[in-house]
Coordinates of N, CA and C and ligand atoms in Angstrom, one line a residue:
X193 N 104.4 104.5 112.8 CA 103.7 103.2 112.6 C 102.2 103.5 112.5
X194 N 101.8 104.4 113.7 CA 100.1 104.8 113.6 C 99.7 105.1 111.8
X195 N 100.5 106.0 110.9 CA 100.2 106.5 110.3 C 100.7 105.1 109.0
X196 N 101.3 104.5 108.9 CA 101.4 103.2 108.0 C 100.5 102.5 108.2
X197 N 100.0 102.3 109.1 CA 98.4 101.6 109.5 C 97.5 101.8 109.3
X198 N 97.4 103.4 108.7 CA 96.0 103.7 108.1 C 95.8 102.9 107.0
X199 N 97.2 102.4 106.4 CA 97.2 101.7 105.0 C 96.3 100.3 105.2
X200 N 94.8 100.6 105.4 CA 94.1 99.3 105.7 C 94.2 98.2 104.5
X201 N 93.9 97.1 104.8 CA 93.4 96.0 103.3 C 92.2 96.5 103.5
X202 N 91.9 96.4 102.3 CA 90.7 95.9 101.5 C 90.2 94.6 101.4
X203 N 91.7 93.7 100.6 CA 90.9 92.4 100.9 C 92.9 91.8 101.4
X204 N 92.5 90.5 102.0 CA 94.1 90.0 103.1 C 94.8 90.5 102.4
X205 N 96.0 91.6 103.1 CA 97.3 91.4 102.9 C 97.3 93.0 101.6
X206 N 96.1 93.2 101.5 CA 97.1 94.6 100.3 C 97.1 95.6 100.9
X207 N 96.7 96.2 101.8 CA 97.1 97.3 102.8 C 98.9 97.3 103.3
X208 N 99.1 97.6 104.2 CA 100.6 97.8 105.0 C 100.5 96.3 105.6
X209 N 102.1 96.1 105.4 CA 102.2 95.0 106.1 C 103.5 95.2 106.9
X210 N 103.3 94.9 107.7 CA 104.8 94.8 108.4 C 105.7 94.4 109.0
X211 N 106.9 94.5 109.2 CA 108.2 93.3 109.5 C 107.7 92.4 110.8
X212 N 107.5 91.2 110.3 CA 107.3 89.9 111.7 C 107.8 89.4 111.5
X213 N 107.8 88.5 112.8 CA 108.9 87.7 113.2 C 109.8 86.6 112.5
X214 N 108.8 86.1 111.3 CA 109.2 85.4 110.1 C 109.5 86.1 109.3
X215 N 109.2 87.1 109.0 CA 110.0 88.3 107.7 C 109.9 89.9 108.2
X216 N 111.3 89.8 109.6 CA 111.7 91.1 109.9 C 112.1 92.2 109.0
X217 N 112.3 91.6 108.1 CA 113.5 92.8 107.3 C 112.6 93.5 106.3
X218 N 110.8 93.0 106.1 CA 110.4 93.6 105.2 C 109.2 94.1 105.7
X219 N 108.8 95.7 104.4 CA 107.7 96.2 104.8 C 107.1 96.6 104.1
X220 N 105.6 96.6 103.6 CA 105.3 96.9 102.7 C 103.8 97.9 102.3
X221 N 103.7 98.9 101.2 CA 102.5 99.1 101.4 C 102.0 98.8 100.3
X222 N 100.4 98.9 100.1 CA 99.9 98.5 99.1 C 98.5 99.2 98.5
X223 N 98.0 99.2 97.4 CA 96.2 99.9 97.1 C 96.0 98.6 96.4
X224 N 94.4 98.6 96.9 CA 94.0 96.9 96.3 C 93.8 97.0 94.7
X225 N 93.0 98.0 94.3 CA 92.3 98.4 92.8 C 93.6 99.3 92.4
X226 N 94.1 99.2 91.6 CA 95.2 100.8 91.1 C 94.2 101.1 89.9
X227 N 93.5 100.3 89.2 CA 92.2 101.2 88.1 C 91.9 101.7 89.0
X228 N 91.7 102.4 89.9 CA 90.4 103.5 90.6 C 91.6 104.8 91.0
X229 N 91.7 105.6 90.3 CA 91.9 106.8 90.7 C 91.8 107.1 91.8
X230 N 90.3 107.1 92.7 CA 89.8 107.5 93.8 C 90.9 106.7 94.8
X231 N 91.3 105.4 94.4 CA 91.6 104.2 95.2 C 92.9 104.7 95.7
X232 N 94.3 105.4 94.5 CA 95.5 106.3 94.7 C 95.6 107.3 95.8
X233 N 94.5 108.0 95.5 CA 94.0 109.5 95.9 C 93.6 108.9 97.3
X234 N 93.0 107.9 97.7 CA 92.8 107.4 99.3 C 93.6 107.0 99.9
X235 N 94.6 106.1 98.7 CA 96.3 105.9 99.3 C 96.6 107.2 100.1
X236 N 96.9 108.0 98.7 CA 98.0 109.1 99.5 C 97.4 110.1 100.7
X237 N 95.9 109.9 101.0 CA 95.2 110.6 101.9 C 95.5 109.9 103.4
X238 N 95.7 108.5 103.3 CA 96.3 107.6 104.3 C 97.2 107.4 104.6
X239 N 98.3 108.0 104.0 CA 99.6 107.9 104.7 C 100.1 109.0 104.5
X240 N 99.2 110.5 104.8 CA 99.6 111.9 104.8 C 100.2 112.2 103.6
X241 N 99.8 112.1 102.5 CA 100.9 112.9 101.5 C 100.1 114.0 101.6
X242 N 100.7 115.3 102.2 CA 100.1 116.4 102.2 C 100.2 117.2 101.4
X243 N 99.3 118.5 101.1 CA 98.8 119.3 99.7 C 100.7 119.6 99.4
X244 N 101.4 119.8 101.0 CA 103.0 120.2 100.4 C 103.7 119.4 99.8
X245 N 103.3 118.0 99.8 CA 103.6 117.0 99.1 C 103.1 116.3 97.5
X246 N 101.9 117.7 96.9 CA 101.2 117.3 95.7 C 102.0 116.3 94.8
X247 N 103.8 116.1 94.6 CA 104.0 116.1 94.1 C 104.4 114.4 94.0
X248 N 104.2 113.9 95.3 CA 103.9 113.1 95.4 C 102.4 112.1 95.1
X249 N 101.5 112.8 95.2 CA 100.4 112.6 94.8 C 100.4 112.3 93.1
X250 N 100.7 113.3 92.7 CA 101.1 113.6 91.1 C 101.8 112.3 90.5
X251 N 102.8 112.0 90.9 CA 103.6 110.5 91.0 C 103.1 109.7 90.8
X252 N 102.1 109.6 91.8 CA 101.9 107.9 92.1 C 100.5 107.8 91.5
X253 N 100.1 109.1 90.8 CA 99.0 108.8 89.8 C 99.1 108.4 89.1
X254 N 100.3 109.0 88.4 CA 100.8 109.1 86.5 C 101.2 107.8 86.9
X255 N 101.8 107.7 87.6 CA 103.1 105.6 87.9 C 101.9 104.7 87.6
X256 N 100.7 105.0 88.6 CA 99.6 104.0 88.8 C 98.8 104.2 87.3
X257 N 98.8 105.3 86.5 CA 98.1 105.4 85.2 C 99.0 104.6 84.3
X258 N 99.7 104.7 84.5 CA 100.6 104.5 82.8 C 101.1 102.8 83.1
X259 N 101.1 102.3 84.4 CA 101.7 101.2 84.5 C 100.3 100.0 84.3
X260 N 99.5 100.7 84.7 CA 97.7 100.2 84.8 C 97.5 99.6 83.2
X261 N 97.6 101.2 82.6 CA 97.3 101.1 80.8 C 98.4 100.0 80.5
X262 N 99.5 100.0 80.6 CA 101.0 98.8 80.4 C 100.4 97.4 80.5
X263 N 99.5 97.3 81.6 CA 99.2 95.7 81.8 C 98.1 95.7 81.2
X264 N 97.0 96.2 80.9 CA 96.0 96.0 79.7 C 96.6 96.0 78.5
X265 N 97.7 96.8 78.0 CA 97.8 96.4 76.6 C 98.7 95.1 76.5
X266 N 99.2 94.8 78.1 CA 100.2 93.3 77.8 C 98.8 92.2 76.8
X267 N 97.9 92.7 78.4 CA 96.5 91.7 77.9 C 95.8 91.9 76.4
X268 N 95.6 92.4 75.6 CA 95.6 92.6 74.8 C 96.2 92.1 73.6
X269 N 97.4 92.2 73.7 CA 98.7 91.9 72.9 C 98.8 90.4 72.9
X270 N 98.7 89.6 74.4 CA 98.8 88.4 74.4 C 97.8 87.4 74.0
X271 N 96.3 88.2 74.1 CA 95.6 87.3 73.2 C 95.4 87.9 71.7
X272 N 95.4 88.9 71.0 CA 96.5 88.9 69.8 C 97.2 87.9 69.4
X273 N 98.2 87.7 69.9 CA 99.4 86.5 69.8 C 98.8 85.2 69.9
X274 N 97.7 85.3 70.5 CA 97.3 83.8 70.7 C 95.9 83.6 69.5
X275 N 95.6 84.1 68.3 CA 94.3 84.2 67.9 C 93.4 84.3 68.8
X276 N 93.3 85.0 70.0 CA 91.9 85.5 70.7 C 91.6 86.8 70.4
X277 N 90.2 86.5 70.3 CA 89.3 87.7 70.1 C 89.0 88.5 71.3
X278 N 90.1 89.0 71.9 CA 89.0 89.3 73.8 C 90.3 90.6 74.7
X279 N 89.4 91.2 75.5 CA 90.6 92.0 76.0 C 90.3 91.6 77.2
X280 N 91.5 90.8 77.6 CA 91.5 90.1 78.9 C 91.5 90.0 79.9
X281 N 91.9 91.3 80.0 CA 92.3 92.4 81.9 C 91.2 93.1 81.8
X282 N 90.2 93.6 80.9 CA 89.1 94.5 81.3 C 88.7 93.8 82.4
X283 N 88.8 95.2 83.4 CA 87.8 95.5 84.9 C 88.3 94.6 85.5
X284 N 89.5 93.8 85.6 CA 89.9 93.1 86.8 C 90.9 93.8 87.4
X285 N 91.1 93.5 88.7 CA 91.6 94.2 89.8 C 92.9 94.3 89.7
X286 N 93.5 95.2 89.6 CA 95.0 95.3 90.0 C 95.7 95.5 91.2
X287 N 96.1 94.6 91.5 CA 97.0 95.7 93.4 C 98.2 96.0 93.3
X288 N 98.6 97.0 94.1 CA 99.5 97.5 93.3 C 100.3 97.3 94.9
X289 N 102.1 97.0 94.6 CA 102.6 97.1 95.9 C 104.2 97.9 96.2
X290 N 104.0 98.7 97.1 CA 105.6 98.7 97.5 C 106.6 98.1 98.5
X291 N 107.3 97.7 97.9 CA 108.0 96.2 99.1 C 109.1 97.2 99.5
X292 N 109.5 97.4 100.7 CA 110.8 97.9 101.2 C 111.3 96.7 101.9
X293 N 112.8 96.7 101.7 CA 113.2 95.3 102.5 C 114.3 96.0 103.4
X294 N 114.4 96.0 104.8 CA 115.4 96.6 105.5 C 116.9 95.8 106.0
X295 N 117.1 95.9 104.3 CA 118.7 94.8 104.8 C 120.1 95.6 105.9
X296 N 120.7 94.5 106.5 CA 121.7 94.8 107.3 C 122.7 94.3 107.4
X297 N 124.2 94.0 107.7 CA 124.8 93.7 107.6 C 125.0 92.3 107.7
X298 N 123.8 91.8 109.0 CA 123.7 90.6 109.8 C 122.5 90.0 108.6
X299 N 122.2 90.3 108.2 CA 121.0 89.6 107.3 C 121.6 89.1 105.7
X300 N 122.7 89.8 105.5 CA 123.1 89.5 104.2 C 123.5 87.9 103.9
X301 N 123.1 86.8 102.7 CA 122.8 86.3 102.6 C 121.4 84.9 102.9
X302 N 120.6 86.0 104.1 CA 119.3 85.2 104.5 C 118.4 86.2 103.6
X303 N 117.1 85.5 104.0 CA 115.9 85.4 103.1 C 115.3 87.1 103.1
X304 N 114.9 87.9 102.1 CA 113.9 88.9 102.2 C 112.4 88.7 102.0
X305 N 112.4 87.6 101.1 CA 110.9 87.1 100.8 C 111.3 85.6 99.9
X306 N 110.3 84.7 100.9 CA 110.7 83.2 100.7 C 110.2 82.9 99.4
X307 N 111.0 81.7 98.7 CA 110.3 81.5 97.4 C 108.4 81.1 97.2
X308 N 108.7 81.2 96.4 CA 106.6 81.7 96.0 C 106.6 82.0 94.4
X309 N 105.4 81.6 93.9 CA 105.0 82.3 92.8 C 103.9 83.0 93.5
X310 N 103.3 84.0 92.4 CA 102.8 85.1 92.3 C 101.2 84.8 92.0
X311 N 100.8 84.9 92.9 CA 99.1 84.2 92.9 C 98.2 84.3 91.8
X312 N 98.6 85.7 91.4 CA 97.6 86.4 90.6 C 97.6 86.0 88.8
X313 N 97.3 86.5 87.8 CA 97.8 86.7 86.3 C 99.1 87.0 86.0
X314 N 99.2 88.3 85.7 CA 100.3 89.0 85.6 C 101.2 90.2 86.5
X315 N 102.7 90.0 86.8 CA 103.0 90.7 87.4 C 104.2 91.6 87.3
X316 N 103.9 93.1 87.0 CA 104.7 93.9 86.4 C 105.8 94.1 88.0
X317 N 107.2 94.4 87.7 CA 107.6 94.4 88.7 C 109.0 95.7 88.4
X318 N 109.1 97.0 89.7 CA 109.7 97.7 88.5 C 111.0 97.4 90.0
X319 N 112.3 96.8 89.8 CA 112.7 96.3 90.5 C 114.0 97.5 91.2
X320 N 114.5 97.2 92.1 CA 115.4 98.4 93.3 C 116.6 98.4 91.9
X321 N 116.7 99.6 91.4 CA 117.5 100.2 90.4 C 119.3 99.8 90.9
X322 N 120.0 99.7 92.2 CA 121.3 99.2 92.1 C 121.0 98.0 93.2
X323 N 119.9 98.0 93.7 CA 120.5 96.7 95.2 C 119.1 95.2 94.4
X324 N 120.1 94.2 94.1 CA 119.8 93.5 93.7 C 119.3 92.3 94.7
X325 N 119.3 91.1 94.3 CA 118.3 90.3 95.3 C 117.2 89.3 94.7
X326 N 116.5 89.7 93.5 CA 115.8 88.8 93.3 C 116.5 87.6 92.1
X327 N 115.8 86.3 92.5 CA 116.0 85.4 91.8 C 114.9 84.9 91.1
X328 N 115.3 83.8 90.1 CA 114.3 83.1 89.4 C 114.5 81.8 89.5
X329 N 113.7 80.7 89.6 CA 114.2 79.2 89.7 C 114.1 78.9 88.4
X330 N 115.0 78.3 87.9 CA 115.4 77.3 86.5 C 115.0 76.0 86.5
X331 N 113.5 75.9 86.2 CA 113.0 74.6 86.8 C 113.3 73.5 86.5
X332 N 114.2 73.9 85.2 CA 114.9 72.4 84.5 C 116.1 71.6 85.3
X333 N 117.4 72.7 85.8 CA 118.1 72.7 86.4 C 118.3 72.4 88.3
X334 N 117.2 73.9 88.8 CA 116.7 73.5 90.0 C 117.5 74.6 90.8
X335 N 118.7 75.2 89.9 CA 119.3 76.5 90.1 C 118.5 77.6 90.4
X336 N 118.8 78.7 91.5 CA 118.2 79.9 90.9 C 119.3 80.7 90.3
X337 N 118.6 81.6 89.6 CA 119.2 82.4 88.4 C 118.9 84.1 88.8
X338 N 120.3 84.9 89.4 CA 119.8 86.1 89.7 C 119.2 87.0 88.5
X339 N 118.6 87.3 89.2 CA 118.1 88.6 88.2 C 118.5 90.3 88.3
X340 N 119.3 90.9 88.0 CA 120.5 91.9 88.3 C 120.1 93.0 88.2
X341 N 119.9 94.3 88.4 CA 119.0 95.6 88.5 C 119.8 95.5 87.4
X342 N 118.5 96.2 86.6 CA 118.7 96.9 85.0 C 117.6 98.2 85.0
X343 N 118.3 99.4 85.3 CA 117.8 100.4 85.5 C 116.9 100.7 84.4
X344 N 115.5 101.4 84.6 CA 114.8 101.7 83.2 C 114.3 100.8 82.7
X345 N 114.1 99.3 83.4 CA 113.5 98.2 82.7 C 112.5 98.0 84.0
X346 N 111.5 97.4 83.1 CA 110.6 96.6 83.8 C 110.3 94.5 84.0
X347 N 110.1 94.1 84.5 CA 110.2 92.8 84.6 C 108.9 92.5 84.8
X348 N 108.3 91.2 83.7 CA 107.1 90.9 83.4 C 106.7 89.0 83.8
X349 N 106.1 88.9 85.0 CA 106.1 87.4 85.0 C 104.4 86.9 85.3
X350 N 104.5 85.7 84.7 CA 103.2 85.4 85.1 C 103.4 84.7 86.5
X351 N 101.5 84.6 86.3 CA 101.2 83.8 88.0 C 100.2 82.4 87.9
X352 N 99.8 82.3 89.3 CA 99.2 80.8 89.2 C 97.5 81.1 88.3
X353 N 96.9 82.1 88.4 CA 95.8 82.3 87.2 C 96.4 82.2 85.4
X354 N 97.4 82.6 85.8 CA 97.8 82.5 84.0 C 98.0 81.2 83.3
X355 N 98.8 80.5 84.8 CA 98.7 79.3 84.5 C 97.5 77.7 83.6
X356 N 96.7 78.9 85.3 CA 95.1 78.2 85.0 C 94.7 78.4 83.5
X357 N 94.4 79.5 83.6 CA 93.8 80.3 82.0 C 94.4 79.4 80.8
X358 N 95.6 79.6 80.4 CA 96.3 79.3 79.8 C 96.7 77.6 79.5
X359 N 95.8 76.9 80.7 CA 95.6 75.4 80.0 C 97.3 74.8 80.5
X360 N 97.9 75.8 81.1 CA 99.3 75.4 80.9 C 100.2 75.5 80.7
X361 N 99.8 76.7 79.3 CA 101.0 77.1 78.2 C 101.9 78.0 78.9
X362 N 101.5 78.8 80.0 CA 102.1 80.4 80.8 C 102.6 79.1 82.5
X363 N 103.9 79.7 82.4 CA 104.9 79.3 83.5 C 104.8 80.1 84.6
X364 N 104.2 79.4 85.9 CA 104.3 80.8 86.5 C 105.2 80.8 87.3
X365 N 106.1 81.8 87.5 CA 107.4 81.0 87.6 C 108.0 81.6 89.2
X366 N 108.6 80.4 90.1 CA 109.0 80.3 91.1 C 110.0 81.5 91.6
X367 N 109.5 81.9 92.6 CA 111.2 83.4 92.4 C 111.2 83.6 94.0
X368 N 112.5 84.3 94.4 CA 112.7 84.6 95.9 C 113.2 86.2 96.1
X369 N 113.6 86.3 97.4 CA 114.5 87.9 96.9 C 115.2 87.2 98.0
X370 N 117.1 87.1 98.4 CA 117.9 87.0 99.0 C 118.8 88.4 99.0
X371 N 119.0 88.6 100.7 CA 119.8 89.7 100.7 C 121.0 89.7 100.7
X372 N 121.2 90.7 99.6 CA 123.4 90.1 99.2 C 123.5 91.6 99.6
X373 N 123.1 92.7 100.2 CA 124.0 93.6 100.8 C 123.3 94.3 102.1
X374 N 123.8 95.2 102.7 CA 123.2 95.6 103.9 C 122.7 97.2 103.3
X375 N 122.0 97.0 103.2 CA 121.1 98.3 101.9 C 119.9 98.2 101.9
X376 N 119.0 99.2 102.2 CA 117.4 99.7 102.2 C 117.5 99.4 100.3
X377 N 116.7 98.0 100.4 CA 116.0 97.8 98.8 C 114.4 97.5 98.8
X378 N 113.9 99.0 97.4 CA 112.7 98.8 97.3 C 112.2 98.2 96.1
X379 N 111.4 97.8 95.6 CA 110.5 97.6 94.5 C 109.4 98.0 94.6
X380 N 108.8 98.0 93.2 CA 107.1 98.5 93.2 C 106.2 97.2 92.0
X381 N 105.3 96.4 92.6 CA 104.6 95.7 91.6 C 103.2 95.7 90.9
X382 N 103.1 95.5 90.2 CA 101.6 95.6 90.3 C 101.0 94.1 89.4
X383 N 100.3 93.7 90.7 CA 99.8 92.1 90.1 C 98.1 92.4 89.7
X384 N 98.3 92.2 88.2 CA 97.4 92.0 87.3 C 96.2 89.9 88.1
X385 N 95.2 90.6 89.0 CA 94.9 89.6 89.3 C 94.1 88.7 89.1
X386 N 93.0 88.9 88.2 CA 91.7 87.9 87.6 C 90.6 88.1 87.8
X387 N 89.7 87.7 87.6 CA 88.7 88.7 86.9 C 87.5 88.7 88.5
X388 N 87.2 89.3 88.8 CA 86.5 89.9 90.4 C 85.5 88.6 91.0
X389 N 84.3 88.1 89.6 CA 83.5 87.4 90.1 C 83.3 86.0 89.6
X390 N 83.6 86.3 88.1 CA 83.9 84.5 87.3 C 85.4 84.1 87.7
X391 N 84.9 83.0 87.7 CA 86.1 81.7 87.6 C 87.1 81.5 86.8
X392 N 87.6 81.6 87.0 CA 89.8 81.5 86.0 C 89.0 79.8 85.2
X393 N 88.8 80.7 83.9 CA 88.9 79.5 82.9 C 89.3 78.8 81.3
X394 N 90.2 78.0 81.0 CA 90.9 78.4 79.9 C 89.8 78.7 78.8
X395 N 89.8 79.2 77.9 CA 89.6 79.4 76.6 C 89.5 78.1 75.9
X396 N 88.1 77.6 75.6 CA 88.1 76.4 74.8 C 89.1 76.2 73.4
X397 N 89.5 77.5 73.0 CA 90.6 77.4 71.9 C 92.3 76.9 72.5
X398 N 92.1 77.1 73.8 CA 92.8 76.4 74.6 C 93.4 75.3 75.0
X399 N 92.3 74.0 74.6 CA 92.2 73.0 75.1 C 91.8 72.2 74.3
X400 N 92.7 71.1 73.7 CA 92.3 70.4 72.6 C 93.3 68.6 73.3
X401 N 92.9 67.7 72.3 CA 93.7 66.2 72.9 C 94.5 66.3 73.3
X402 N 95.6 67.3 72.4 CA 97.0 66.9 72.8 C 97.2 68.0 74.4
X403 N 96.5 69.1 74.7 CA 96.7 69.8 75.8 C 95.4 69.8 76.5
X404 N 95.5 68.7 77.4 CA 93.6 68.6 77.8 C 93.9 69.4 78.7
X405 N 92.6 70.0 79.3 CA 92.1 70.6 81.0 C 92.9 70.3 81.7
X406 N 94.2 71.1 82.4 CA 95.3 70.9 83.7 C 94.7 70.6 84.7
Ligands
AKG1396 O1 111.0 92.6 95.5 C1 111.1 91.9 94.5 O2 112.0 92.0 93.7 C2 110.1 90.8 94.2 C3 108.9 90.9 95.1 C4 107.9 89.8 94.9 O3 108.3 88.7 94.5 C5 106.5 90.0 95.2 O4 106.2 91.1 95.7 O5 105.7 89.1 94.9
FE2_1397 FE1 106.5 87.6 93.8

């Protein structure tokens, strides 16, 4: 425990969190910036990944490199798609997380993490490869709709900034994780969060009569 604790925040909640009384079963750790190399490299200095463990280090560089560049060129791509001129994630913060949820026998069908959207922009999520759990709410219907491990994929959702931004047009969409087995399930996310000092604001190409200011 001493040593998951070095996992300090930076800013509420992206450091180590862990299982309380309202969410026993989960635990998680986190780096606030994943753009900062140095920021990985502090990670794994904080929770002992030792020189015998380089290879661990090595991991969670390339994972935090390649998944970092992934969400810039989402950004990119989507204002592309939208006639914008602009790269949209430059220099905003990424946090990057690993959620462990400690299911048991007695927990199966109760809550791992209660419904919520995702505060941030965008949120890449690389989900527990056989132990399944998360849902999505069908906001027409009011169902949730599981979402099934699909090994080798990644899962892409927005958040309540994309919302903002976007005037409206980006859903950010309602989700939970429910425990259907008694199985150690992890994920790893990284929430694309908005820009450090200005204000979440749509794009005047954005906003016209028929889609005024949300
Ligand atoms: O563990 C999951 O599949 C989803 C986790 C989640 O929703 C979150 O970290 O915001
Ligand atoms: Fe979430």
């Amino acid at each position: 425990m001493e040593i998951k604790q070095r996992n300090r925040d930076v800013i509420a909640g992206s450091g180590y969190v862990a299982p309380t009384n309202a969410n026993p079963l989960y635990e998680g750790f986190g780096v606030y910036d994943i753009g900062s190399t140095e920021a990985v490299h502090e990670f794994c200095s904080q929770v002992e990944a030792s020189p015998s463990q380089s290879f661990l280090q090595e991991t969670l560089v390339k994972y935090s490199e390649a998944v970092h560049e992934l969400a810039m060129d989402i950004g990119r791509k989507l204002c592309q798609s939208m006639g914008l001129d602009m790269d949209l994630f430059k220099g905003w913060p990424c946090q990057f997380r690993i959620n462990k949820y400690n299911f048991t026998p007695e927990s199966v069908g109760s809550s791992g993490v209660q419904i919520h959207t995702d505060s941030g922009f965008l949120t890449i999520l690389q989900d527990d490869d056989t132990v399944g759990g998360l849902e999505v709410l069908d906001e027409k219907s009011g169902a949730f709709v599981a979402v099934d491990p699909l090994p080798g994929s990644l899962l892409v959702n927005f958040g309540d900034t994309a919302k903002a931004w976007s005037n409206g047009r980006f859903c950010n969409v309602h989700h939970r994780v429910q425990c259907k087995e008694a199985a150690v399930r992890i994920s790893i996310a990284l929430f694309v969060l908005g820009p450090k000092e200005a204000a979440v604001e749509a794009p005047p190409e954005l906003v016209d009569a028929s889609t005024p200011p949300l």
